[in-house]
Amino acid sequence: MIIDKRSMVPIYEQIVNQCKALISSGAIKTGDRLESVRSLSSRLGINPNTIQKAYTELENQFICTSSPGKGRYVTADAKCIIHENAKKNTAALDSEISTLVLCGLTYDEIESIVKSSYKKAEKKTELIKNLSGKD
Amino acid sequence: MIIDKRSMVPIYEQIVNQCKALISSGAIKTGDRLESVRSLSSRLGINPNTIQKAYTELENQFICTSSPGKGRYVTADAKCIIHENAKKNTAALDSEISTLVLCGLTYDEIESIVKSSYKKAEKKTELIKNLSGKD
Amino acid sequence: MIIDKRSMVPIYEQIVNQCKALISSGAIKTGDRLESVRSLSSRLGINPNTIQKAYTELENQFICTSSPGKGRYVTADAKCIIHENAKKNTAALDSEISTLVLCGLTYDEIESIVKSSYKKAEKKTELIKNLSGKD
Amino acid sequence: MIIDKRSMVPIYEQIVNQCKALISSGAIKTGDRLESVRSLSSRLGINPNTIQKAYTELENQFICTSSPGKGRYVTADAKCIIHENAKKNTAALDSEISTLVLCGLTYDEIESIVKSSYKKAEKKTELIKNLSGKD
DNA sequence: GTGGTCTAGACCACG
DNA sequence: GTGGTCTAGACCACT
């Protein structure tokens, strides 16, 4: 995982997103065990509470389930849930697009920005996938 | 203006955005006087300090200037500044798009969501414009 | 007079400064009558209260005296008082220089800025003097 | 830090200036954590909001960045930015020098005042630096 | 009346 | 614990 402590995106949310990415890309599969809170915490140098919060969020979205004493395991529907939830939760994107439109940008200008953002995102996704071995 | 006190977007930022929208759409023009802190405060039922913060932000972006005892006035370049700044600040959009890509969405899926967001934003912009008379 | 309503310097202070300049340069002399509040007010398009405040300040510094019903007249020592007061009131300059020193500027850098400021000020002084005929 | 509550300079601006001084002098370095809002607030006996405003100003100038939950950190370019900004913002100094010129002071008189101001400023800078240990 | 500053005290999200 | 936001109410300088 790649955690940017300076990012505006909360650390716990970065972890949630990258866990989703690893599952979505197939690097982690249904039934696999997620790295333990303590292990991930010490590896990333991040407070265990923060990892805990991220994992709890994943559980709330039924992406993993916890077996006390054993660990956390990826559910069967995880990949599908991730994909569907992403399509539904457009509130943040709505808000960003809205800001641009309010500032007078045309659809073409916005589409061009989105394309550029998409390319950046593709590269980032590659990076995370490639690191997934050590993950 | 339309303020949603329950929104995740801070009230002062909503005010900043809508002021930009009113200027961008031409409802408020270069040299026009912005509604006073106290007046807008009492009309929206929002604390004067919050309005002050929003207006200070507009000043920092050189969208308006203040003359103590007189009021705040829209600068000559305001419209242009608003448009250019919006194009530059793509960090938030990058982050949102990135989340979607990480969750496995294709470019087409994202484009479709963006289109839908754009339509919503257009309607919202119309609303704010139309209310500007009563503003 | 040249009044910049957008300036950070309060209007009444601009008037005080320019009155001092006109006296200092000899455009207005000891015993001369200052333009009336109403006349100056309508000529500059500025609120009479603001002119009043400026003239009161000049009186407090013994630069002029008021004869109710007659007008305001420049005192004998005016020129001297203006020059001496300017030398004494270094608080504002101290504060500005202090800011620059705190930011790590050397004396040479500051002197260079002061020189540049001085040249601008000379030009402005010329402007005000030349306009003093219509004043 | 040394805060003068009676000064004409707003408290938040005094804090901004002294933070810049501490960074400029090397007492606080790139990557260092600034004292927390609450801590500085209680130590100086000043309202947290005022500290917050000062720190926000430092962020706007890209002198520090904030990580909610962690603290504020000095950016890499901070020292450079402080120095450059100080050189650019000559408006206030222009205005002060202009006042002196309008009052009939010669360049030599002004230079002498500036020298005296510079010496005062040097002493003040020393004071702030020396206190930085206890800061 | 206007904007600018400050205090006091509260709530939230983040780590 | 940290920073971010908001409310309530006050005082000041300027027009």
Coordinates of C-alpha atoms (C1' of nucleotides) in Angstrom, one line a residue:
Chain A
M1 CA 0.0 0.0 0.0
I2 CA 1.0 3.6 -0.6
I3 CA -0.2 5.9 2.2
D4 CA 0.2 9.7 1.8
K5 CA 0.1 11.1 5.3
R6 CA -0.1 14.7 3.9
S7 CA -3.0 14.0 1.6
M8 CA -6.3 15.7 2.3
V9 CA -7.9 12.2 2.1
P10 CA -8.0 10.7 5.7
I11 CA -5.5 7.9 6.1
Y12 CA -8.2 5.4 7.1
E13 CA -10.1 6.2 3.9
Q14 CA -6.9 5.7 1.9
I15 CA -6.6 2.2 3.4
V16 CA -10.2 1.4 2.7
N17 CA -9.8 2.5 -0.9
Q18 CA -6.6 0.5 -1.5
C19 CA -8.0 -2.6 0.1
K20 CA -10.9 -2.3 -2.3
A21 CA -8.4 -1.8 -5.2
L22 CA -6.5 -4.9 -4.2
I23 CA -9.7 -7.0 -4.1
S24 CA -11.1 -5.4 -7.2
S25 CA -7.9 -6.1 -9.2
G26 CA -7.9 -9.7 -8.0
A27 CA -4.7 -9.4 -5.9
I28 CA -6.8 -10.4 -2.9
K29 CA -9.5 -12.9 -3.6
T30 CA -12.7 -14.2 -1.9
G31 CA -11.9 -16.1 1.2
D32 CA -8.4 -14.6 1.6
R33 CA -7.3 -13.4 5.0
L34 CA -6.6 -9.7 5.3
E35 CA -3.3 -8.7 6.9
S36 CA -3.8 -8.3 10.7
V37 CA -4.3 -4.9 12.2
R38 CA -1.0 -5.1 14.2
S39 CA 1.0 -6.3 11.2
L40 CA -0.3 -3.7 8.8
S41 CA 0.0 -1.0 11.5
S42 CA 3.6 -1.7 12.1
R43 CA 4.4 -2.2 8.4
L44 CA 2.9 1.2 7.4
G45 CA 4.0 3.0 10.6
I46 CA 0.4 4.0 11.3
N47 CA -1.6 4.0 14.5
P48 CA -3.5 0.7 15.0
N49 CA -6.7 2.6 15.7
T50 CA -6.6 4.0 12.2
I51 CA -6.2 0.5 10.7
Q52 CA -9.0 -0.7 12.9
K53 CA -11.3 2.1 11.7
A54 CA -10.6 1.2 8.1
Y55 CA -11.3 -2.5 8.6
T56 CA -14.5 -1.7 10.4
E57 CA -15.6 0.3 7.5
L58 CA -14.9 -2.6 5.2
E59 CA -17.0 -4.8 7.4
N60 CA -19.9 -2.3 7.4
Q61 CA -19.9 -2.6 3.6
F62 CA -19.9 -6.4 3.9
I63 CA -16.6 -6.6 2.0
C64 CA -15.0 -8.6 4.8
T65 CA -16.1 -10.4 7.9
S66 CA -14.3 -10.8 11.2
S67 CA -13.8 -14.0 13.1
P68 CA -12.6 -13.0 16.5
G69 CA -9.3 -14.6 17.2
K70 CA -8.8 -15.8 13.7
G71 CA -8.8 -12.7 11.4
R72 CA -10.7 -11.0 8.8
Y73 CA -11.7 -12.7 5.5
V74 CA -12.9 -11.3 2.2
T75 CA -16.6 -12.2 1.5
A76 CA -17.8 -13.9 -1.7
D77 CA -19.6 -10.8 -3.0
A78 CA -16.8 -8.4 -2.2
K79 CA -15.7 -7.6 -5.7
C80 CA -19.3 -7.0 -6.8
I81 CA -20.2 -4.9 -3.8
I82 CA -17.2 -2.7 -4.3
H83 CA -18.1 -2.1 -7.9
E84 CA -21.8 -1.4 -7.3
N85 CA -21.1 0.9 -4.2
A86 CA -18.7 3.0 -6.3
K87 CA -21.4 3.5 -8.9
K88 CA -23.9 4.5 -6.3
N89 CA -21.9 6.9 -4.2
T90 CA -21.7 9.8 -6.6
A91 CA -22.4 12.5 -3.9
A92 CA -18.8 13.6 -3.7
L93 CA -18.3 13.6 -7.5
D94 CA -21.6 15.5 -7.9
S95 CA -20.3 18.1 -5.5
E96 CA -17.0 18.5 -7.3
I97 CA -18.7 18.7 -10.8
S98 CA -21.2 21.1 -9.4
T99 CA -18.4 23.4 -8.2
L100 CA -16.9 23.4 -11.7
V101 CA -20.2 24.1 -13.4
L102 CA -20.9 26.9 -10.9
C103 CA -17.5 28.4 -11.9
G104 CA -18.6 28.6 -15.5
L105 CA -16.8 25.6 -17.0
T106 CA -18.4 23.9 -20.0
Y107 CA -19.0 20.2 -20.3
D108 CA -16.1 19.9 -22.7
E109 CA -13.8 21.5 -20.3
I110 CA -14.9 19.2 -17.5
E111 CA -14.7 16.1 -19.7
S112 CA -11.1 17.1 -20.5
I113 CA -10.2 17.4 -16.8
V114 CA -11.9 14.1 -16.1
K115 CA -9.9 12.4 -18.8
S116 CA -6.7 13.8 -17.4
S117 CA -7.7 12.6 -13.9
Y118 CA -8.5 9.2 -15.3
K119 CA -5.1 8.8 -16.7
K120 CA -3.4 9.7 -13.4
A121 CA -5.7 7.3 -11.6
E122 CA -4.8 4.4 -14.0
K123 CA -1.1 4.9 -13.2
K124 CA -1.8 5.0 -9.5
T125 CA -3.8 1.8 -9.8
E126 CA -0.9 0.1 -11.6
L127 CA 1.5 1.1 -8.8
I128 CA -0.7 -0.3 -6.1
K129 CA -1.2 -3.6 -8.0
N130 CA 2.5 -4.0 -8.6
L131 CA 3.2 -3.5 -4.9
S132 CA 0.5 -6.0 -3.9
G133 CA 3.1 -8.8 -3.8
K134 CA 4.8 -7.3 -0.8
D135 CA 1.4 -6.4 0.6
Chain B
M1 CA -28.6 31.5 -2.1
I2 CA -29.4 28.0 -1.0
I3 CA -27.5 26.9 2.1
D4 CA -27.7 23.3 3.3
K5 CA -26.6 23.3 6.9
R6 CA -26.5 19.5 7.0
S7 CA -24.2 19.2 4.0
M8 CA -20.7 17.9 4.4
V9 CA -19.5 20.9 2.6
P10 CA -18.8 23.7 5.1
I11 CA -21.3 26.5 5.1
Y12 CA -18.6 29.1 4.4
E13 CA -17.5 27.1 1.3
Q14 CA -21.1 26.8 0.1
I15 CA -21.3 30.6 0.3
V16 CA -18.0 31.0 -1.5
N17 CA -19.1 28.7 -4.3
Q18 CA -22.5 30.4 -4.8
C19 CA -21.0 33.8 -4.8
K20 CA -18.6 32.6 -7.5
A21 CA -21.6 31.2 -9.4
L22 CA -23.5 34.4 -9.2
I23 CA -20.5 36.3 -10.6
S24 CA -19.7 33.7 -13.1
S25 CA -23.3 33.7 -14.5
G26 CA -23.3 37.5 -14.6
A27 CA -26.0 37.9 -11.9
I28 CA -23.4 40.0 -10.0
K29 CA -21.0 42.0 -12.2
T30 CA -17.6 43.7 -11.9
G31 CA -17.8 46.7 -9.5
D32 CA -21.1 45.5 -8.0
R33 CA -21.4 45.6 -4.2
L34 CA -21.7 42.3 -2.4
E35 CA -24.5 42.1 0.2
S36 CA -23.1 43.1 3.5
V37 CA -21.9 40.6 6.1
R38 CA -24.7 41.5 8.5
S39 CA -27.5 41.6 5.9
L40 CA -26.6 38.2 4.4
S41 CA -26.1 36.8 7.9
S42 CA -29.5 37.7 9.1
R43 CA -31.2 36.8 5.8
L44 CA -29.7 33.3 5.7
G45 CA -29.9 32.8 9.5
I46 CA -26.2 32.2 9.7
N47 CA -23.6 33.6 12.0
P48 CA -21.9 36.8 10.7
N49 CA -18.4 35.2 11.4
T50 CA -19.2 32.4 8.9
I51 CA -20.1 35.0 6.2
Q52 CA -17.0 36.9 7.1
K53 CA -14.9 33.8 6.6
A54 CA -16.5 33.2 3.2
Y55 CA -16.0 36.8 2.1
T56 CA -12.4 36.8 3.3
E57 CA -11.8 33.7 1.2
L58 CA -13.2 35.6 -1.8
E59 CA -10.8 38.4 -1.1
N60 CA -7.8 36.1 -0.8
Q61 CA -8.6 34.9 -4.3
F62 CA -8.8 38.5 -5.5
I63 CA -12.5 38.1 -6.4
C64 CA -13.6 41.0 -4.3
T65 CA -12.0 43.8 -2.3
S66 CA -13.2 45.3 0.9
S67 CA -13.5 49.0 1.9
P68 CA -14.2 49.2 5.7
G69 CA -17.2 51.3 6.3
K70 CA -18.4 51.0 2.7
G71 CA -18.7 47.4 1.6
R72 CA -17.2 44.7 -0.6
Y73 CA -16.9 45.1 -4.3
V74 CA -16.4 42.6 -7.2
T75 CA -13.0 43.1 -8.9
A76 CA -12.5 43.6 -12.6
D77 CA -10.9 40.2 -13.2
A78 CA -13.3 38.2 -10.9
K79 CA -15.0 36.2 -13.6
C80 CA -11.7 35.3 -15.3
I81 CA -10.1 34.4 -12.0
I82 CA -13.0 32.1 -11.0
H83 CA -12.9 30.3 -14.3
E84 CA -9.1 29.8 -14.3
N85 CA -8.9 28.7 -10.7
A86 CA -11.6 26.1 -11.2
K87 CA -9.6 24.6 -14.1
K88 CA -6.4 24.5 -12.0
N89 CA -7.8 23.0 -8.8
T90 CA -8.3 19.4 -10.0
A91 CA -6.9 17.8 -6.9
A92 CA -10.3 17.0 -5.4
L93 CA -11.6 15.6 -8.7
D94 CA -8.4 13.6 -9.2
S95 CA -9.1 12.0 -5.9
E96 CA -12.7 11.1 -6.6
I97 CA -11.9 9.7 -10.0
S98 CA -9.1 7.7 -8.5
T99 CA -11.4 6.1 -6.0
L100 CA -13.7 5.0 -8.8
V101 CA -10.9 3.6 -10.9
L102 CA -9.5 1.7 -7.9
C103 CA -13.0 0.2 -7.5
G104 CA -12.8 -1.2 -11.0
L105 CA -15.0 1.2 -12.9
T106 CA -14.2 1.6 -16.6
Y107 CA -13.8 5.0 -18.3
D108 CA -17.2 4.6 -19.9
E109 CA -18.9 4.0 -16.5
I110 CA -17.1 7.0 -15.1
E111 CA -18.0 9.2 -18.1
S112 CA -21.7 8.2 -17.7
I113 CA -21.6 9.2 -14.0
V114 CA -19.9 12.5 -14.8
K115 CA -22.6 13.2 -17.4
S116 CA -25.3 12.6 -14.8
S117 CA -23.5 14.8 -12.3
Y118 CA -23.2 17.5 -14.9
K119 CA -27.0 17.5 -15.5
K120 CA -27.7 17.8 -11.8
A121 CA -25.2 20.6 -11.5
E122 CA -26.8 22.5 -14.4
K123 CA -30.2 22.4 -12.7
K124 CA -28.6 23.6 -9.4
T125 CA -26.9 26.4 -11.3
E126 CA -30.2 27.5 -12.8
L127 CA -31.8 27.5 -9.4
I128 CA -29.2 29.7 -7.9
K129 CA -29.3 32.1 -10.9
N130 CA -33.1 32.4 -10.7
L131 CA -32.9 33.1 -7.0
S132 CA -30.4 35.8 -7.5
G133 CA -33.1 38.4 -8.2
K134 CA -34.5 37.9 -4.7
D135 CA -31.0 37.8 -3.3
Chain C
M1 CA -6.2 66.1 -4.0
I2 CA -6.1 62.5 -5.1
I3 CA -8.2 60.2 -3.1
D4 CA -8.0 56.5 -3.6
K5 CA -11.2 55.0 -2.1
R6 CA -9.9 51.5 -2.5
S7 CA -6.6 52.1 -0.6
M8 CA -5.9 50.4 2.7
V9 CA -5.2 53.9 4.1
P10 CA -8.4 55.4 5.5
I11 CA -9.8 58.3 3.4
Y12 CA -9.6 60.7 6.3
E13 CA -6.0 59.9 6.7
Q14 CA -5.3 60.4 3.0
I15 CA -6.9 63.9 3.4
V16 CA -4.8 64.7 6.4
N17 CA -1.6 63.6 4.6
Q18 CA -2.3 65.6 1.5
C19 CA -3.2 68.7 3.4
K20 CA 0.1 68.3 5.2
A21 CA 1.8 67.9 1.8
L22 CA 0.2 71.0 0.4
I23 CA 1.3 73.0 3.4
S24 CA 4.8 71.4 3.5
S25 CA 5.3 72.2 -0.2
G26 CA 4.2 75.8 0.2
A27 CA 1.1 75.4 -1.9
I28 CA -0.9 76.5 1.2
K29 CA 0.8 79.0 3.5
T30 CA 0.5 80.3 7.0
G31 CA -2.7 82.2 7.5
D32 CA -4.3 80.7 4.4
R33 CA -7.9 79.5 4.8
L34 CA -8.5 75.8 4.2
E35 CA -11.3 74.8 1.8
S36 CA -14.6 74.4 3.7
V37 CA -15.8 71.0 4.7
R38 CA -18.9 71.3 2.5
S39 CA -16.9 72.5 -0.6
L40 CA -14.2 69.8 -0.3
S41 CA -16.8 67.2 0.5
S42 CA -18.8 67.9 -2.7
R43 CA -15.7 68.4 -4.8
L44 CA -14.2 65.0 -3.9
G45 CA -17.5 63.2 -3.6
I46 CA -16.8 62.2 0.0
N47 CA -19.0 62.2 3.1
P48 CA -18.7 65.5 5.0
N49 CA -18.2 63.5 8.2
T50 CA -15.0 62.1 6.8
I51 CA -13.7 65.6 5.9
Q52 CA -14.7 66.8 9.3
K53 CA -12.7 64.0 10.9
A54 CA -9.6 64.9 8.8
Y55 CA -9.8 68.6 9.7
T56 CA -10.3 67.8 13.4
E57 CA -7.1 65.7 13.3
L58 CA -5.2 68.7 11.7
E59 CA -6.5 70.9 14.6
N60 CA -5.4 68.4 17.2
Q61 CA -1.9 68.6 15.8
F62 CA -2.1 72.4 15.9
I63 CA -1.7 72.6 12.1
C64 CA -4.8 74.7 11.7
T65 CA -7.3 76.4 14.0
S66 CA -11.0 76.9 13.5
S67 CA -12.9 80.1 13.9
P68 CA -16.5 79.1 14.1
G69 CA -18.5 80.8 11.3
K70 CA -15.3 81.9 9.5
G71 CA -13.3 78.8 8.6
R72 CA -10.1 77.1 9.3
Y73 CA -6.7 78.8 9.0
V74 CA -3.2 77.4 8.8
T75 CA -1.1 78.2 11.9
A76 CA 2.2 79.9 11.9
D77 CA 4.2 76.8 13.0
A78 CA 2.3 74.4 10.7
K79 CA 5.1 73.6 8.4
C80 CA 7.6 73.1 11.2
I81 CA 5.1 70.9 13.2
I82 CA 4.4 68.7 10.2
H83 CA 8.1 68.1 9.6
E84 CA 8.9 67.4 13.3
N85 CA 5.8 65.1 13.8
A86 CA 6.8 63.1 10.8
K87 CA 10.2 62.5 12.2
K88 CA 8.8 61.5 15.6
N89 CA 6.1 59.1 14.5
T90 CA 8.2 56.2 13.4
A91 CA 6.1 53.6 15.0
A92 CA 4.5 52.5 11.8
L93 CA 7.8 52.5 9.9
D94 CA 9.4 50.6 12.8
S95 CA 6.7 48.0 12.5
E96 CA 7.1 47.6 8.7
I97 CA 10.9 47.4 8.9
S98 CA 10.6 44.9 11.8
T99 CA 8.5 42.7 9.6
L100 CA 11.1 42.7 6.9
V101 CA 14.0 42.0 9.3
L102 CA 12.0 39.1 10.9
C103 CA 11.5 37.6 7.4
G104 CA 15.3 37.5 7.0
L105 CA 16.0 40.5 4.8
T106 CA 19.4 42.2 5.1
Y107 CA 19.9 45.9 5.5
D108 CA 21.0 46.2 1.9
E109 CA 17.8 44.6 0.7
I110 CA 15.7 46.9 2.9
E111 CA 17.6 50.0 1.8
S112 CA 17.0 49.0 -1.9
I113 CA 13.2 48.7 -1.2
V114 CA 13.2 52.0 0.6
K115 CA 14.9 53.7 -2.3
S116 CA 12.4 52.4 -4.7
S117 CA 9.6 53.5 -2.3
Y118 CA 11.1 56.9 -2.1
K119 CA 11.1 57.3 -5.9
K120 CA 7.4 56.4 -6.1
A121 CA 6.7 58.8 -3.3
E122 CA 8.5 61.6 -5.1
K123 CA 6.4 61.2 -8.1
K124 CA 3.2 61.1 -6.1
T125 CA 4.3 64.3 -4.3
E126 CA 4.8 66.0 -7.6
L127 CA 1.3 65.0 -8.8
I128 CA -0.3 66.4 -5.7
K129 CA 1.7 69.7 -5.9
N130 CA 0.7 70.2 -9.6
L131 CA -2.9 69.6 -8.8
S132 CA -2.8 72.1 -5.9
G133 CA -3.9 74.9 -8.3
K134 CA -7.3 73.5 -8.6
D135 CA -7.3 72.5 -4.9
Chain D
M1 CA 6.8 34.5 21.4
I2 CA 6.1 38.0 22.5
I3 CA 2.5 39.2 22.0
D4 CA 1.5 42.8 22.7
K5 CA -2.3 42.8 23.1
R6 CA -2.3 46.6 23.0
S7 CA -0.5 46.9 19.7
M8 CA -2.2 48.2 16.7
V9 CA -1.0 45.1 14.8
P10 CA -3.6 42.4 15.2
I11 CA -2.6 39.6 17.4
Y12 CA -3.0 37.0 14.7
E13 CA -0.7 39.0 12.5
Q14 CA 1.9 39.2 15.3
I15 CA 1.8 35.4 15.6
V16 CA 2.2 35.1 11.8
N17 CA 5.2 37.4 11.8
Q18 CA 6.9 35.7 14.7
C19 CA 6.3 32.3 13.3
K20 CA 7.9 33.5 10.1
A21 CA 10.8 34.9 12.1
L22 CA 11.4 31.6 13.9
I23 CA 11.4 29.7 10.6
S24 CA 13.5 32.4 8.9
S25 CA 16.1 32.3 11.7
G26 CA 16.3 28.6 11.6
A27 CA 14.8 28.1 15.1
I28 CA 12.1 26.1 13.4
K29 CA 13.1 24.0 10.4
T30 CA 11.6 22.3 7.4
G31 CA 9.5 19.4 8.5
D32 CA 9.3 20.5 12.1
R33 CA 5.9 20.4 13.8
L34 CA 4.4 23.7 14.9
E35 CA 3.1 24.0 18.4
S36 CA -0.5 22.9 18.5
V37 CA -3.4 25.5 18.4
R38 CA -4.5 24.6 21.9
S39 CA -1.1 24.5 23.4
L40 CA 0.0 27.8 22.0
S41 CA -3.4 29.3 22.9
S42 CA -3.1 28.4 26.5
R43 CA 0.5 29.3 26.8
L44 CA 0.0 32.8 25.4
G45 CA -3.4 33.3 27.1
I46 CA -5.0 33.9 23.7
N47 CA -8.2 32.5 22.2
P48 CA -7.7 29.3 20.1
N49 CA -9.6 30.9 17.2
T50 CA -7.0 33.6 17.0
I51 CA -4.2 31.1 16.8
Q52 CA -6.2 29.2 14.3
K53 CA -6.5 32.3 12.1
A54 CA -2.8 32.9 12.3
Y55 CA -2.0 29.3 11.3
T56 CA -4.5 29.3 8.5
E57 CA -2.8 32.4 7.1
L58 CA 0.6 30.5 7.2
E59 CA -1.1 27.7 5.3
N60 CA -2.5 30.0 2.7
Q61 CA 1.1 31.2 2.1
F62 CA 2.3 27.6 1.8
I63 CA 4.5 28.0 4.8
C64 CA 3.0 25.1 6.6
T65 CA 0.5 22.3 6.0
S66 CA -2.0 20.7 8.4
S67 CA -2.8 17.1 9.0
P68 CA -6.0 16.9 11.1
G69 CA -5.3 14.8 14.1
K70 CA -1.6 15.1 13.8
G71 CA -0.5 18.7 13.6
R72 CA 1.0 21.3 11.4
Y73 CA 4.3 20.9 9.7
V74 CA 6.7 23.4 8.1
T75 CA 7.0 23.0 4.3
A76 CA 10.2 22.5 2.4
D77 CA 10.1 25.9 0.7
A78 CA 9.0 27.9 3.8
K79 CA 12.1 29.8 4.4
C80 CA 12.4 30.8 0.7
I81 CA 8.7 31.7 0.4
I82 CA 8.9 34.0 3.5
H83 CA 11.9 35.8 2.2
E84 CA 10.5 36.3 -1.3
N85 CA 7.0 37.4 -0.1
A86 CA 8.6 40.0 2.2
K87 CA 10.4 41.5 -0.8
K88 CA 7.3 41.6 -2.9
N89 CA 4.9 43.1 -0.4
T90 CA 6.2 46.7 -0.3
A91 CA 2.7 48.3 -0.4
A92 CA 2.7 49.1 3.3
L93 CA 6.3 50.4 3.2
D94 CA 5.5 52.5 0.1
S95 CA 2.6 54.1 2.0
E96 CA 4.8 54.9 5.1
I97 CA 7.6 56.4 3.1
S98 CA 5.1 58.4 1.0
T99 CA 3.7 59.9 4.2
L100 CA 7.2 61.0 5.2
V101 CA 8.0 62.5 1.8
L102 CA 4.7 64.3 1.7
C103 CA 5.6 65.9 5.1
G104 CA 8.8 67.3 3.6
L105 CA 11.4 64.9 4.8
T106 CA 14.5 64.5 2.6
Y107 CA 15.9 61.1 1.6
D108 CA 18.7 61.5 4.1
E109 CA 16.3 62.1 6.9
I110 CA 14.3 59.0 5.9
E111 CA 17.4 56.9 5.6
S112 CA 18.4 57.8 9.0
I113 CA 15.0 56.9 10.4
V114 CA 15.2 53.6 8.5
K115 CA 18.6 52.8 10.0
S116 CA 17.3 53.5 13.5
S117 CA 14.2 51.3 12.8
Y118 CA 16.5 48.6 11.5
K119 CA 18.5 48.6 14.7
K120 CA 15.4 48.3 16.8
A121 CA 14.2 45.4 14.6
E122 CA 17.5 43.6 15.0
K123 CA 17.2 43.7 18.7
K124 CA 13.6 42.5 18.6
T125 CA 14.6 39.6 16.3
E126 CA 17.3 38.6 18.7
L127 CA 14.8 38.5 21.5
I128 CA 12.4 36.3 19.6
K129 CA 15.2 33.9 18.6
N130 CA 16.5 33.6 22.1
L131 CA 13.0 32.9 23.4
S132 CA 12.5 30.2 20.8
G133 CA 14.1 27.6 23.1
K134 CA 11.5 28.1 25.8
D135 CA 8.9 28.3 23.0
Chain E
dG1 C1' -24.5 51.4 8.6
dT2 C1' -19.9 48.9 7.0
dG3 C1' -15.8 45.6 7.6
dG4 C1' -12.1 43.7 11.0
dT5 C1' -10.8 41.6 15.1
dC6 C1' -11.2 39.1 19.3
dT7 C1' -13.1 36.1 23.0
dA8 C1' -15.7 32.1 24.8
dG9 C1' -17.4 27.9 24.2
dA10 C1' -19.1 24.1 21.5
dC11 C1' -19.1 20.1 18.1
dC12 C1' -17.1 17.1 14.7
dA13 C1' -13.6 14.2 12.2
dC14 C1' -9.0 12.3 12.5
dG15 C1' -5.1 9.6 14.8
Chain F
dG1 C1' -4.6 14.6 21.7
dT2 C1' -5.0 17.2 16.8
dG3 C1' -7.1 20.6 13.4
dG4 C1' -11.7 22.4 11.2
dT5 C1' -16.0 24.5 11.6
dC6 C1' -19.7 27.1 13.7
dT7 C1' -22.3 30.1 16.9
dA8 C1' -23.0 34.0 20.0
dG9 C1' -21.8 38.2 21.3
dA10 C1' -18.6 42.0 21.8
dC11 C1' -15.5 46.1 20.6
dC12 C1' -13.1 49.0 17.3
dA13 C1' -12.3 52.0 13.2
dC14 C1' -14.3 53.9 9.1
dT15 C1' -18.0 56.2 6.2

